[in-house]
Amino acid sequence: MTQPIVSRALYYRICAALLMLTLLTVGVAYLNLGALNTVIALIIATGKALLVVLFFMHVRYSSRLTWVVVSAGVFWLLVLLVFTLSDYVTRSTLAGWL
Amino acid sequence: MAEQATAPAHQFDTPIQQYEASTLGMWVFLLTEIMFFGGMFLGYTVYRLAYPEAFAEGSHHLDVVLGGINTAVLIGSSLTMALAVHAAQVGERRQLIRCLTGTLGLGLVFLGIKALEYVHKFAAHLVPGSHFVYEGPQAPQVQLFLSFYFGMTGMHALHMLIGIGLLSVLIRLAWRGRFSPAYHTPVEIIGLYWHFVDVVWIFLFPLLYLLGRH
């Protein structure tokens, strides 16, 4: 078959990066950064998820069609989160205006 | 046997087309899983925004050390799964069986540690329900946090159990020599599933264990 074979060395490097990021996210959680704590935790988690999806799940080496399908999944997840939260987050603000 | 496994099913022109159809089908299934877990993450976020102090208080009852170890265990299992796919691609049968068994073993370690955490929660009366005992003005909200904790990690653990079942089938097939560089689609597809379950945990760990820790 013609699908590219990812080298073992790359898999080891990705795994090492994932473990480092895990240590980083645990370390940062103990610093008091206010609202930034949540932002940093989510950025690190998203970075880790990207590494897994692109390399372990081979999306980086997959067909355009796979790219489109995976992006569609992320897009619909964002629709679910952003539209619902834009309602909940603004409720108390709007109540003050009305 | 090898001939059968290499020839594509009659609706496909080539083995590579069959392989791409299979992985695409798996991705479509994983999208439904994204929406399934997405709903729980959304519910968790809405209530976290409503009761930030109670949720921060609740996360202090979770064990960061065990959760962190489990994160490392799961990342390690993703590595062995990726190496299993590599072994299948280059046709190293023994290495394939070793890697799959390693993945299964690490999956069992994860579930063992998870079970230990659950037992601690039962002993401390922190399991939501009629035996929930908690002192403090935020008790109902902390119970809500723990409901999310058990619901989300429980669903994740169920996916791990299914993954372990799938891995044991793969090991059996690999043992019988069903996979070759020309045909190893099941290894790749179950690998996708396993990595997806890892990604869910990558988000669960900081959201449940780490936020509100400082």
PDB file of C-alpha atoms in Angstrom:
ATOM      1  CA  MET A   1       0.000   0.000   0.000  1.00  0.00           C
ATOM      2  CA  THR A   2       1.091   3.525  -0.596  1.00  0.00           C
ATOM      3  CA  GLN A   3       0.166   5.300   2.613  1.00  0.00           C
ATOM      4  CA  PRO A   4       3.289   6.880   4.117  1.00  0.00           C
ATOM      5  CA  ILE A   5       4.992   5.109   7.007  1.00  0.00           C
ATOM      6  CA  VAL A   6       5.735   7.454   9.898  1.00  0.00           C
ATOM      7  CA  SER A   7       9.132   6.749  11.469  1.00  0.00           C
ATOM      8  CA  ARG A   8       9.328   5.359  14.998  1.00  0.00           C
ATOM      9  CA  ALA A   9      11.644   8.187  16.025  1.00  0.00           C
ATOM     10  CA  LEU A  10       8.903  10.716  15.267  1.00  0.00           C
ATOM     11  CA  TYR A  11       6.397   8.747  17.375  1.00  0.00           C
ATOM     12  CA  TYR A  12       8.855   8.798  20.298  1.00  0.00           C
ATOM     13  CA  ARG A  13       9.391  12.554  19.900  1.00  0.00           C
ATOM     14  CA  ILE A  14       5.623  13.210  19.859  1.00  0.00           C
ATOM     15  CA  CYS A  15       5.201  11.075  22.978  1.00  0.00           C
ATOM     16  CA  ALA A  16       8.004  12.981  24.745  1.00  0.00           C
ATOM     17  CA  ALA A  17       6.382  16.301  23.788  1.00  0.00           C
ATOM     18  CA  LEU A  18       3.014  15.086  25.142  1.00  0.00           C
ATOM     19  CA  LEU A  19       4.585  14.106  28.471  1.00  0.00           C
ATOM     20  CA  MET A  20       6.424  17.459  28.743  1.00  0.00           C
ATOM     21  CA  LEU A  21       3.193  19.347  28.040  1.00  0.00           C
ATOM     22  CA  THR A  22       1.421  17.283  30.722  1.00  0.00           C
ATOM     23  CA  LEU A  23       4.080  18.284  33.288  1.00  0.00           C
ATOM     24  CA  LEU A  24       3.787  21.894  32.132  1.00  0.00           C
ATOM     25  CA  THR A  25       0.003  21.990  32.492  1.00  0.00           C
ATOM     26  CA  VAL A  26       0.212  20.464  36.015  1.00  0.00           C
ATOM     27  CA  GLY A  27       2.905  22.986  36.999  1.00  0.00           C
ATOM     28  CA  VAL A  28       1.017  25.992  35.660  1.00  0.00           C
ATOM     29  CA  ALA A  29      -2.149  24.874  37.492  1.00  0.00           C
ATOM     30  CA  TYR A  30      -0.444  25.585  40.834  1.00  0.00           C
ATOM     31  CA  LEU A  31       0.344  29.215  39.929  1.00  0.00           C
ATOM     32  CA  ASN A  32      -2.401  31.721  40.584  1.00  0.00           C
ATOM     33  CA  LEU A  33      -2.922  33.499  37.274  1.00  0.00           C
ATOM     34  CA  GLY A  34      -6.632  34.217  37.634  1.00  0.00           C
ATOM     35  CA  ALA A  35      -8.624  33.695  34.457  1.00  0.00           C
ATOM     36  CA  LEU A  36      -5.398  32.933  32.563  1.00  0.00           C
ATOM     37  CA  ASN A  37      -5.207  29.528  34.308  1.00  0.00           C
ATOM     38  CA  THR A  38      -8.170  28.258  32.320  1.00  0.00           C
ATOM     39  CA  VAL A  39      -6.926  29.784  29.057  1.00  0.00           C
ATOM     40  CA  ILE A  40      -3.449  28.261  29.420  1.00  0.00           C
ATOM     41  CA  ALA A  41      -4.849  24.850  30.422  1.00  0.00           C
ATOM     42  CA  LEU A  42      -7.096  24.824  27.345  1.00  0.00           C
ATOM     43  CA  ILE A  43      -4.312  25.992  25.000  1.00  0.00           C
ATOM     44  CA  ILE A  44      -1.994  23.237  26.244  1.00  0.00           C
ATOM     45  CA  ALA A  45      -4.761  20.608  25.994  1.00  0.00           C
ATOM     46  CA  THR A  46      -5.580  21.733  22.448  1.00  0.00           C
ATOM     47  CA  GLY A  47      -1.893  21.590  21.510  1.00  0.00           C
ATOM     48  CA  LYS A  48      -1.645  18.040  22.873  1.00  0.00           C
ATOM     49  CA  ALA A  49      -4.820  16.994  21.059  1.00  0.00           C
ATOM     50  CA  LEU A  50      -3.417  18.448  17.810  1.00  0.00           C
ATOM     51  CA  LEU A  51      -0.202  16.433  18.186  1.00  0.00           C
ATOM     52  CA  VAL A  52      -2.214  13.228  18.722  1.00  0.00           C
ATOM     53  CA  VAL A  53      -4.625  13.897  15.848  1.00  0.00           C
ATOM     54  CA  LEU A  54      -2.007  15.043  13.321  1.00  0.00           C
ATOM     55  CA  PHE A  55       0.691  12.442  13.998  1.00  0.00           C
ATOM     56  CA  PHE A  56      -0.661   9.451  15.954  1.00  0.00           C
ATOM     57  CA  MET A  57      -3.935   9.514  13.994  1.00  0.00           C
ATOM     58  CA  HIS A  58      -2.073  10.287  10.751  1.00  0.00           C
ATOM     59  CA  VAL A  59      -4.312  13.183   9.694  1.00  0.00           C
ATOM     60  CA  ARG A  60      -1.203  15.101   8.599  1.00  0.00           C
ATOM     61  CA  TYR A  61      -0.584  12.367   6.033  1.00  0.00           C
ATOM     62  CA  SER A  62      -4.209  11.683   5.094  1.00  0.00           C
ATOM     63  CA  SER A  63      -6.274  12.599   2.052  1.00  0.00           C
ATOM     64  CA  ARG A  64      -7.966  15.976   1.596  1.00  0.00           C
ATOM     65  CA  LEU A  65     -11.307  14.285   2.240  1.00  0.00           C
ATOM     66  CA  THR A  66     -10.166  13.182   5.709  1.00  0.00           C
ATOM     67  CA  TRP A  67      -8.999  16.742   6.416  1.00  0.00           C
ATOM     68  CA  VAL A  68     -12.420  18.101   5.467  1.00  0.00           C
ATOM     69  CA  VAL A  69     -14.261  15.548   7.611  1.00  0.00           C
ATOM     70  CA  VAL A  70     -12.066  16.126  10.670  1.00  0.00           C
ATOM     71  CA  SER A  71     -12.345  19.924  10.309  1.00  0.00           C
ATOM     72  CA  ALA A  72     -16.126  19.588  10.014  1.00  0.00           C
ATOM     73  CA  GLY A  73     -16.151  17.711  13.332  1.00  0.00           C
ATOM     74  CA  VAL A  74     -14.175  20.481  15.053  1.00  0.00           C
ATOM     75  CA  PHE A  75     -16.380  23.125  13.422  1.00  0.00           C
ATOM     76  CA  TRP A  76     -19.641  21.579  14.659  1.00  0.00           C
ATOM     77  CA  LEU A  77     -18.173  21.149  18.132  1.00  0.00           C
ATOM     78  CA  LEU A  78     -17.309  24.871  18.129  1.00  0.00           C
ATOM     79  CA  VAL A  79     -20.852  25.719  16.962  1.00  0.00           C
ATOM     80  CA  LEU A  80     -22.214  23.696  19.896  1.00  0.00           C
ATOM     81  CA  LEU A  81     -19.906  25.371  22.433  1.00  0.00           C
ATOM     82  CA  VAL A  82     -19.776  28.963  21.152  1.00  0.00           C
ATOM     83  CA  PHE A  83     -23.486  29.435  20.442  1.00  0.00           C
ATOM     84  CA  THR A  84     -24.633  27.899  23.726  1.00  0.00           C
ATOM     85  CA  LEU A  85     -22.057  29.747  25.820  1.00  0.00           C
ATOM     86  CA  SER A  86     -22.728  33.067  24.079  1.00  0.00           C
ATOM     87  CA  ASP A  87     -26.238  32.710  25.506  1.00  0.00           C
ATOM     88  CA  TYR A  88     -25.270  31.659  29.052  1.00  0.00           C
ATOM     89  CA  VAL A  89     -22.390  34.121  29.417  1.00  0.00           C
ATOM     90  CA  THR A  90     -24.445  37.154  28.352  1.00  0.00           C
ATOM     91  CA  ARG A  91     -27.636  36.424  30.325  1.00  0.00           C
ATOM     92  CA  SER A  92     -26.786  38.418  33.451  1.00  0.00           C
ATOM     93  CA  THR A  93     -25.358  41.320  31.386  1.00  0.00           C
ATOM     94  CA  LEU A  94     -28.475  41.570  29.259  1.00  0.00           C
ATOM     95  CA  ALA A  95     -30.736  41.354  32.316  1.00  0.00           C
ATOM     96  CA  GLY A  96     -29.094  44.568  33.544  1.00  0.00           C
ATOM     97  CA  TRP A  97     -29.839  46.377  30.302  1.00  0.00           C
ATOM     98  CA  LEU A  98     -33.459  45.369  29.940  1.00  0.00           C
TER      99      LEU A  98
ATOM    100  CA  MET B   1      -5.831 -16.803   3.134  1.00  0.00           C
ATOM    101  CA  ALA B   2      -3.307 -14.089   2.303  1.00  0.00           C
ATOM    102  CA  GLU B   3      -4.845 -13.757  -1.169  1.00  0.00           C
ATOM    103  CA  GLN B   4      -8.302 -13.254   0.334  1.00  0.00           C
ATOM    104  CA  ALA B   5      -7.052 -10.625   2.741  1.00  0.00           C
ATOM    105  CA  THR B   6      -5.160  -8.676   0.050  1.00  0.00           C
ATOM    106  CA  ALA B   7      -7.851  -8.557  -2.630  1.00  0.00           C
ATOM    107  CA  PRO B   8     -10.280  -5.672  -2.102  1.00  0.00           C
ATOM    108  CA  ALA B   9     -13.998  -6.348  -1.585  1.00  0.00           C
ATOM    109  CA  HIS B  10     -15.800  -6.311  -4.928  1.00  0.00           C
ATOM    110  CA  GLN B  11     -17.217  -2.775  -4.530  1.00  0.00           C
ATOM    111  CA  PHE B  12     -13.678  -1.334  -4.421  1.00  0.00           C
ATOM    112  CA  ASP B  13     -11.253  -0.883  -7.302  1.00  0.00           C
ATOM    113  CA  THR B  14      -8.048  -1.038  -5.300  1.00  0.00           C
ATOM    114  CA  PRO B  15      -6.903  -1.983  -1.776  1.00  0.00           C
ATOM    115  CA  ILE B  16      -5.899   1.640  -1.150  1.00  0.00           C
ATOM    116  CA  GLN B  17      -9.424   2.820  -1.995  1.00  0.00           C
ATOM    117  CA  GLN B  18     -10.833   0.268   0.415  1.00  0.00           C
ATOM    118  CA  TYR B  19      -8.363   1.396   3.072  1.00  0.00           C
ATOM    119  CA  GLU B  20      -9.325   5.057   2.610  1.00  0.00           C
ATOM    120  CA  ALA B  21     -13.049   4.245   2.714  1.00  0.00           C
ATOM    121  CA  SER B  22     -12.527   2.352   5.981  1.00  0.00           C
ATOM    122  CA  THR B  23     -10.530   5.094   7.701  1.00  0.00           C
ATOM    123  CA  LEU B  24     -12.985   7.732   6.484  1.00  0.00           C
ATOM    124  CA  GLY B  25     -15.883   5.674   7.881  1.00  0.00           C
ATOM    125  CA  MET B  26     -14.073   5.465  11.209  1.00  0.00           C
ATOM    126  CA  TRP B  27     -13.586   9.237  11.212  1.00  0.00           C
ATOM    127  CA  VAL B  28     -17.307   9.770  10.607  1.00  0.00           C
ATOM    128  CA  PHE B  29     -18.007   7.542  13.615  1.00  0.00           C
ATOM    129  CA  LEU B  30     -15.472   9.532  15.661  1.00  0.00           C
ATOM    130  CA  LEU B  31     -17.307  12.762  14.732  1.00  0.00           C
ATOM    131  CA  THR B  32     -20.434  11.365  16.405  1.00  0.00           C
ATOM    132  CA  GLU B  33     -18.226  10.613  19.414  1.00  0.00           C
ATOM    133  CA  ILE B  34     -16.930  14.208  19.391  1.00  0.00           C
ATOM    134  CA  MET B  35     -20.519  15.446  19.580  1.00  0.00           C
ATOM    135  CA  PHE B  36     -21.363  12.895  22.293  1.00  0.00           C
ATOM    136  CA  PHE B  37     -18.499  13.955  24.566  1.00  0.00           C
ATOM    137  CA  GLY B  38     -18.933  17.575  23.401  1.00  0.00           C
ATOM    138  CA  GLY B  39     -22.388  17.668  24.987  1.00  0.00           C
ATOM    139  CA  MET B  40     -20.947  16.601  28.327  1.00  0.00           C
ATOM    140  CA  PHE B  41     -18.094  19.113  28.101  1.00  0.00           C
ATOM    141  CA  LEU B  42     -20.655  21.806  27.306  1.00  0.00           C
ATOM    142  CA  GLY B  43     -22.842  20.900  30.292  1.00  0.00           C
ATOM    143  CA  TYR B  44     -19.774  20.880  32.520  1.00  0.00           C
ATOM    144  CA  THR B  45     -18.674  24.330  31.253  1.00  0.00           C
ATOM    145  CA  VAL B  46     -22.130  25.872  31.741  1.00  0.00           C
ATOM    146  CA  TYR B  47     -22.284  24.703  35.379  1.00  0.00           C
ATOM    147  CA  ARG B  48     -18.651  25.591  36.010  1.00  0.00           C
ATOM    148  CA  LEU B  49     -19.481  29.168  34.906  1.00  0.00           C
ATOM    149  CA  ALA B  50     -22.560  29.149  37.161  1.00  0.00           C
ATOM    150  CA  TYR B  51     -20.762  27.811  40.288  1.00  0.00           C
ATOM    151  CA  PRO B  52     -17.046  28.587  39.884  1.00  0.00           C
ATOM    152  CA  GLU B  53     -16.145  28.417  43.607  1.00  0.00           C
ATOM    153  CA  ALA B  54     -17.986  25.141  44.242  1.00  0.00           C
ATOM    154  CA  PHE B  55     -16.378  23.527  41.159  1.00  0.00           C
ATOM    155  CA  ALA B  56     -12.915  24.702  42.254  1.00  0.00           C
ATOM    156  CA  GLU B  57     -13.640  23.290  45.709  1.00  0.00           C
ATOM    157  CA  GLY B  58     -14.830  20.031  44.158  1.00  0.00           C
ATOM    158  CA  SER B  59     -11.675  19.596  42.074  1.00  0.00           C
ATOM    159  CA  HIS B  60      -9.619  19.706  45.300  1.00  0.00           C
ATOM    160  CA  HIS B  61     -11.194  16.360  46.202  1.00  0.00           C
ATOM    161  CA  LEU B  62      -9.649  14.721  43.127  1.00  0.00           C
ATOM    162  CA  ASP B  63      -6.187  13.170  43.283  1.00  0.00           C
ATOM    163  CA  VAL B  64      -3.854  15.095  40.947  1.00  0.00           C
ATOM    164  CA  VAL B  65      -1.026  12.583  41.382  1.00  0.00           C
ATOM    165  CA  LEU B  66      -3.161   9.580  40.340  1.00  0.00           C
ATOM    166  CA  GLY B  67      -4.795  11.629  37.558  1.00  0.00           C
ATOM    167  CA  GLY B  68      -1.377  12.776  36.313  1.00  0.00           C
ATOM    168  CA  ILE B  69       0.030   9.239  36.376  1.00  0.00           C
ATOM    169  CA  ASN B  70      -3.016   8.060  34.442  1.00  0.00           C
ATOM    170  CA  THR B  71      -2.449  10.795  31.841  1.00  0.00           C
ATOM    171  CA  ALA B  72       1.132   9.568  31.357  1.00  0.00           C
ATOM    172  CA  VAL B  73      -0.075   5.935  31.193  1.00  0.00           C
ATOM    173  CA  LEU B  74      -2.598   6.804  28.499  1.00  0.00           C
ATOM    174  CA  ILE B  75      -0.051   8.791  26.462  1.00  0.00           C
ATOM    175  CA  GLY B  76       2.281   5.795  26.728  1.00  0.00           C
ATOM    176  CA  SER B  77      -0.492   3.512  25.462  1.00  0.00           C
ATOM    177  CA  SER B  78      -1.024   5.829  22.495  1.00  0.00           C
ATOM    178  CA  LEU B  79       2.689   5.534  21.720  1.00  0.00           C
ATOM    179  CA  THR B  80       2.573   1.715  21.788  1.00  0.00           C
ATOM    180  CA  MET B  81      -0.574   1.811  19.618  1.00  0.00           C
ATOM    181  CA  ALA B  82       1.188   4.054  17.057  1.00  0.00           C
ATOM    182  CA  LEU B  83       4.179   1.682  17.135  1.00  0.00           C
ATOM    183  CA  ALA B  84       1.781  -1.230  16.564  1.00  0.00           C
ATOM    184  CA  VAL B  85       0.513   0.441  13.385  1.00  0.00           C
ATOM    185  CA  HIS B  86       4.132   0.947  12.318  1.00  0.00           C
ATOM    186  CA  ALA B  87       4.930  -2.739  12.987  1.00  0.00           C
ATOM    187  CA  ALA B  88       1.893  -3.789  10.921  1.00  0.00           C
ATOM    188  CA  GLN B  89       2.946  -1.507   8.062  1.00  0.00           C
ATOM    189  CA  VAL B  90       6.429  -3.029   7.868  1.00  0.00           C
ATOM    190  CA  GLY B  91       5.166  -6.565   8.513  1.00  0.00           C
ATOM    191  CA  GLU B  92       6.864  -7.283  11.864  1.00  0.00           C
ATOM    192  CA  ARG B  93       4.371  -9.716  13.352  1.00  0.00           C
ATOM    193  CA  ARG B  94       6.103 -10.296  16.689  1.00  0.00           C
ATOM    194  CA  GLN B  95       6.619  -6.574  17.238  1.00  0.00           C
ATOM    195  CA  LEU B  96       2.953  -5.979  16.325  1.00  0.00           C
ATOM    196  CA  ILE B  97       1.773  -8.487  18.944  1.00  0.00           C
ATOM    197  CA  ARG B  98       4.152  -6.997  21.547  1.00  0.00           C
ATOM    198  CA  CYS B  99       2.940  -3.445  20.901  1.00  0.00           C
ATOM    199  CA  LEU B 100      -0.748  -4.402  20.959  1.00  0.00           C
ATOM    200  CA  THR B 101      -0.267  -6.344  24.189  1.00  0.00           C
ATOM    201  CA  GLY B 102       1.593  -3.362  25.678  1.00  0.00           C
ATOM    202  CA  THR B 103      -1.284  -1.070  24.719  1.00  0.00           C
ATOM    203  CA  LEU B 104      -3.792  -3.440  26.285  1.00  0.00           C
ATOM    204  CA  GLY B 105      -1.669  -3.699  29.444  1.00  0.00           C
ATOM    205  CA  LEU B 106      -1.382   0.081  29.813  1.00  0.00           C
ATOM    206  CA  GLY B 107      -5.141   0.368  29.247  1.00  0.00           C
ATOM    207  CA  LEU B 108      -5.692  -2.054  32.133  1.00  0.00           C
ATOM    208  CA  VAL B 109      -3.284  -0.064  34.332  1.00  0.00           C
ATOM    209  CA  PHE B 110      -5.296   3.080  33.554  1.00  0.00           C
ATOM    210  CA  LEU B 111      -8.557   1.382  34.531  1.00  0.00           C
ATOM    211  CA  GLY B 112      -6.962  -0.042  37.685  1.00  0.00           C
ATOM    212  CA  ILE B 113      -5.846   3.419  38.835  1.00  0.00           C
ATOM    213  CA  LYS B 114      -9.264   4.822  37.916  1.00  0.00           C
ATOM    214  CA  ALA B 115     -10.941   2.099  39.995  1.00  0.00           C
ATOM    215  CA  LEU B 116      -8.651   2.981  42.921  1.00  0.00           C
ATOM    216  CA  GLU B 117      -9.729   6.626  42.655  1.00  0.00           C
ATOM    217  CA  TYR B 118     -13.394   5.578  42.594  1.00  0.00           C
ATOM    218  CA  VAL B 119     -12.889   3.419  45.704  1.00  0.00           C
ATOM    219  CA  HIS B 120     -11.372   6.423  47.538  1.00  0.00           C
ATOM    220  CA  LYS B 121     -14.427   8.491  46.587  1.00  0.00           C
ATOM    221  CA  PHE B 122     -16.811   5.788  47.833  1.00  0.00           C
ATOM    222  CA  ALA B 123     -14.896   5.551  51.129  1.00  0.00           C
ATOM    223  CA  ALA B 124     -15.045   9.350  51.572  1.00  0.00           C
ATOM    224  CA  HIS B 125     -18.808   9.426  50.829  1.00  0.00           C
ATOM    225  CA  LEU B 126     -18.142  11.682  47.833  1.00  0.00           C
ATOM    226  CA  VAL B 127     -20.202   9.632  45.366  1.00  0.00           C
ATOM    227  CA  PRO B 128     -23.364  11.575  44.431  1.00  0.00           C
ATOM    228  CA  GLY B 129     -26.564   9.988  45.632  1.00  0.00           C
ATOM    229  CA  SER B 130     -28.170   9.040  48.924  1.00  0.00           C
ATOM    230  CA  HIS B 131     -24.816   8.269  50.615  1.00  0.00           C
ATOM    231  CA  PHE B 132     -23.269  11.614  49.693  1.00  0.00           C
ATOM    232  CA  VAL B 133     -22.002  13.329  52.861  1.00  0.00           C
ATOM    233  CA  TYR B 134     -20.473  16.778  52.613  1.00  0.00           C
ATOM    234  CA  GLU B 135     -20.038  19.619  55.092  1.00  0.00           C
ATOM    235  CA  GLY B 136     -20.305  23.167  53.850  1.00  0.00           C
ATOM    236  CA  PRO B 137     -22.644  25.673  52.275  1.00  0.00           C
ATOM    237  CA  GLN B 138     -21.770  24.560  48.722  1.00  0.00           C
ATOM    238  CA  ALA B 139     -22.612  20.867  49.245  1.00  0.00           C
ATOM    239  CA  PRO B 140     -25.263  20.584  46.468  1.00  0.00           C
ATOM    240  CA  GLN B 141     -22.996  22.316  43.921  1.00  0.00           C
ATOM    241  CA  VAL B 142     -19.991  20.178  44.882  1.00  0.00           C
ATOM    242  CA  GLN B 143     -22.231  17.137  44.428  1.00  0.00           C
ATOM    243  CA  LEU B 144     -23.043  18.449  40.944  1.00  0.00           C
ATOM    244  CA  PHE B 145     -19.329  18.729  40.164  1.00  0.00           C
ATOM    245  CA  LEU B 146     -18.785  15.147  41.325  1.00  0.00           C
ATOM    246  CA  SER B 147     -21.744  14.007  39.203  1.00  0.00           C
ATOM    247  CA  PHE B 148     -19.978  15.452  36.167  1.00  0.00           C
ATOM    248  CA  TYR B 149     -16.740  13.843  37.323  1.00  0.00           C
ATOM    249  CA  PHE B 150     -18.298  10.377  37.578  1.00  0.00           C
ATOM    250  CA  GLY B 151     -20.394  10.793  34.435  1.00  0.00           C
ATOM    251  CA  MET B 152     -17.536  11.954  32.233  1.00  0.00           C
ATOM    252  CA  THR B 153     -14.759   9.731  33.582  1.00  0.00           C
ATOM    253  CA  GLY B 154     -17.233   6.831  33.691  1.00  0.00           C
ATOM    254  CA  MET B 155     -18.134   7.265  30.025  1.00  0.00           C
ATOM    255  CA  HIS B 156     -14.438   7.578  29.234  1.00  0.00           C
ATOM    256  CA  ALA B 157     -13.702   4.381  31.180  1.00  0.00           C
ATOM    257  CA  LEU B 158     -16.493   2.588  29.281  1.00  0.00           C
ATOM    258  CA  HIS B 159     -14.783   3.593  26.020  1.00  0.00           C
ATOM    259  CA  MET B 160     -11.501   2.256  27.405  1.00  0.00           C
ATOM    260  CA  LEU B 161     -13.186  -1.086  28.209  1.00  0.00           C
ATOM    261  CA  ILE B 162     -14.532  -1.310  24.659  1.00  0.00           C
ATOM    262  CA  GLY B 163     -11.048  -0.425  23.357  1.00  0.00           C
ATOM    263  CA  ILE B 164      -9.533  -3.216  25.453  1.00  0.00           C
ATOM    264  CA  GLY B 165     -12.054  -5.661  23.996  1.00  0.00           C
ATOM    265  CA  LEU B 166     -11.179  -4.522  20.469  1.00  0.00           C
ATOM    266  CA  LEU B 167      -7.453  -4.836  21.220  1.00  0.00           C
ATOM    267  CA  SER B 168      -7.843  -8.425  22.392  1.00  0.00           C
ATOM    268  CA  VAL B 169      -9.548  -9.265  19.086  1.00  0.00           C
ATOM    269  CA  LEU B 170      -6.678  -7.548  17.221  1.00  0.00           C
ATOM    270  CA  ILE B 171      -4.071  -9.505  19.185  1.00  0.00           C
ATOM    271  CA  ARG B 172      -5.866 -12.756  18.314  1.00  0.00           C
ATOM    272  CA  LEU B 173      -5.948 -11.821  14.619  1.00  0.00           C
ATOM    273  CA  ALA B 174      -2.296 -10.725  14.672  1.00  0.00           C
ATOM    274  CA  TRP B 175      -1.385 -14.004  16.358  1.00  0.00           C
ATOM    275  CA  ARG B 176      -3.020 -15.898  13.508  1.00  0.00           C
ATOM    276  CA  GLY B 177      -1.011 -13.863  11.006  1.00  0.00           C
ATOM    277  CA  ARG B 178      -3.974 -12.054   9.449  1.00  0.00           C
ATOM    278  CA  PHE B 179      -2.119  -8.760   8.998  1.00  0.00           C
ATOM    279  CA  SER B 180       0.502  -7.883   6.432  1.00  0.00           C
ATOM    280  CA  PRO B 181       1.997  -4.698   4.939  1.00  0.00           C
ATOM    281  CA  ALA B 182      -0.696  -5.054   2.241  1.00  0.00           C
ATOM    282  CA  TYR B 183      -3.597  -5.493   4.679  1.00  0.00           C
ATOM    283  CA  HIS B 184      -3.704  -4.102   8.215  1.00  0.00           C
ATOM    284  CA  THR B 185      -6.712  -1.761   8.085  1.00  0.00           C
ATOM    285  CA  PRO B 186      -8.216  -3.040  11.401  1.00  0.00           C
ATOM    286  CA  VAL B 187      -4.999  -2.109  13.258  1.00  0.00           C
ATOM    287  CA  GLU B 188      -5.125   1.431  11.855  1.00  0.00           C
ATOM    288  CA  ILE B 189      -8.857   1.845  12.561  1.00  0.00           C
ATOM    289  CA  ILE B 190      -8.780   0.586  16.130  1.00  0.00           C
ATOM    290  CA  GLY B 191      -5.677   2.755  16.563  1.00  0.00           C
ATOM    291  CA  LEU B 192      -7.793   5.779  15.553  1.00  0.00           C
ATOM    292  CA  TYR B 193     -10.364   4.818  18.182  1.00  0.00           C
ATOM    293  CA  TRP B 194      -7.718   4.354  20.869  1.00  0.00           C
ATOM    294  CA  HIS B 195      -6.070   7.725  20.133  1.00  0.00           C
ATOM    295  CA  PHE B 196      -9.487   9.427  20.175  1.00  0.00           C
ATOM    296  CA  VAL B 197     -10.148   8.097  23.678  1.00  0.00           C
ATOM    297  CA  ASP B 198      -6.723   9.486  24.627  1.00  0.00           C
ATOM    298  CA  VAL B 199      -7.693  12.919  23.248  1.00  0.00           C
ATOM    299  CA  VAL B 200     -10.865  12.926  25.379  1.00  0.00           C
ATOM    300  CA  TRP B 201      -8.747  12.294  28.485  1.00  0.00           C
ATOM    301  CA  ILE B 202      -6.304  15.049  27.430  1.00  0.00           C
ATOM    302  CA  PHE B 203      -9.209  17.498  27.903  1.00  0.00           C
ATOM    303  CA  LEU B 204     -10.802  15.760  30.916  1.00  0.00           C
ATOM    304  CA  PHE B 205      -7.628  15.821  33.010  1.00  0.00           C
ATOM    305  CA  PRO B 206      -7.044  19.620  33.128  1.00  0.00           C
ATOM    306  CA  LEU B 207     -10.756  20.478  33.252  1.00  0.00           C
ATOM    307  CA  LEU B 208     -11.622  18.153  36.136  1.00  0.00           C
ATOM    308  CA  TYR B 209      -8.380  17.882  38.115  1.00  0.00           C
ATOM    309  CA  LEU B 210      -6.404  21.050  37.498  1.00  0.00           C
ATOM    310  CA  LEU B 211      -8.700  24.077  37.194  1.00  0.00           C
ATOM    311  CA  GLY B 212      -9.134  25.800  40.548  1.00  0.00           C
ATOM    312  CA  ARG B 213      -6.076  24.001  41.934  1.00  0.00           C
ATOM    313  CA  HIS B 214      -3.977  27.075  42.946  1.00  0.00           C
TER     314      HIS B 214
END
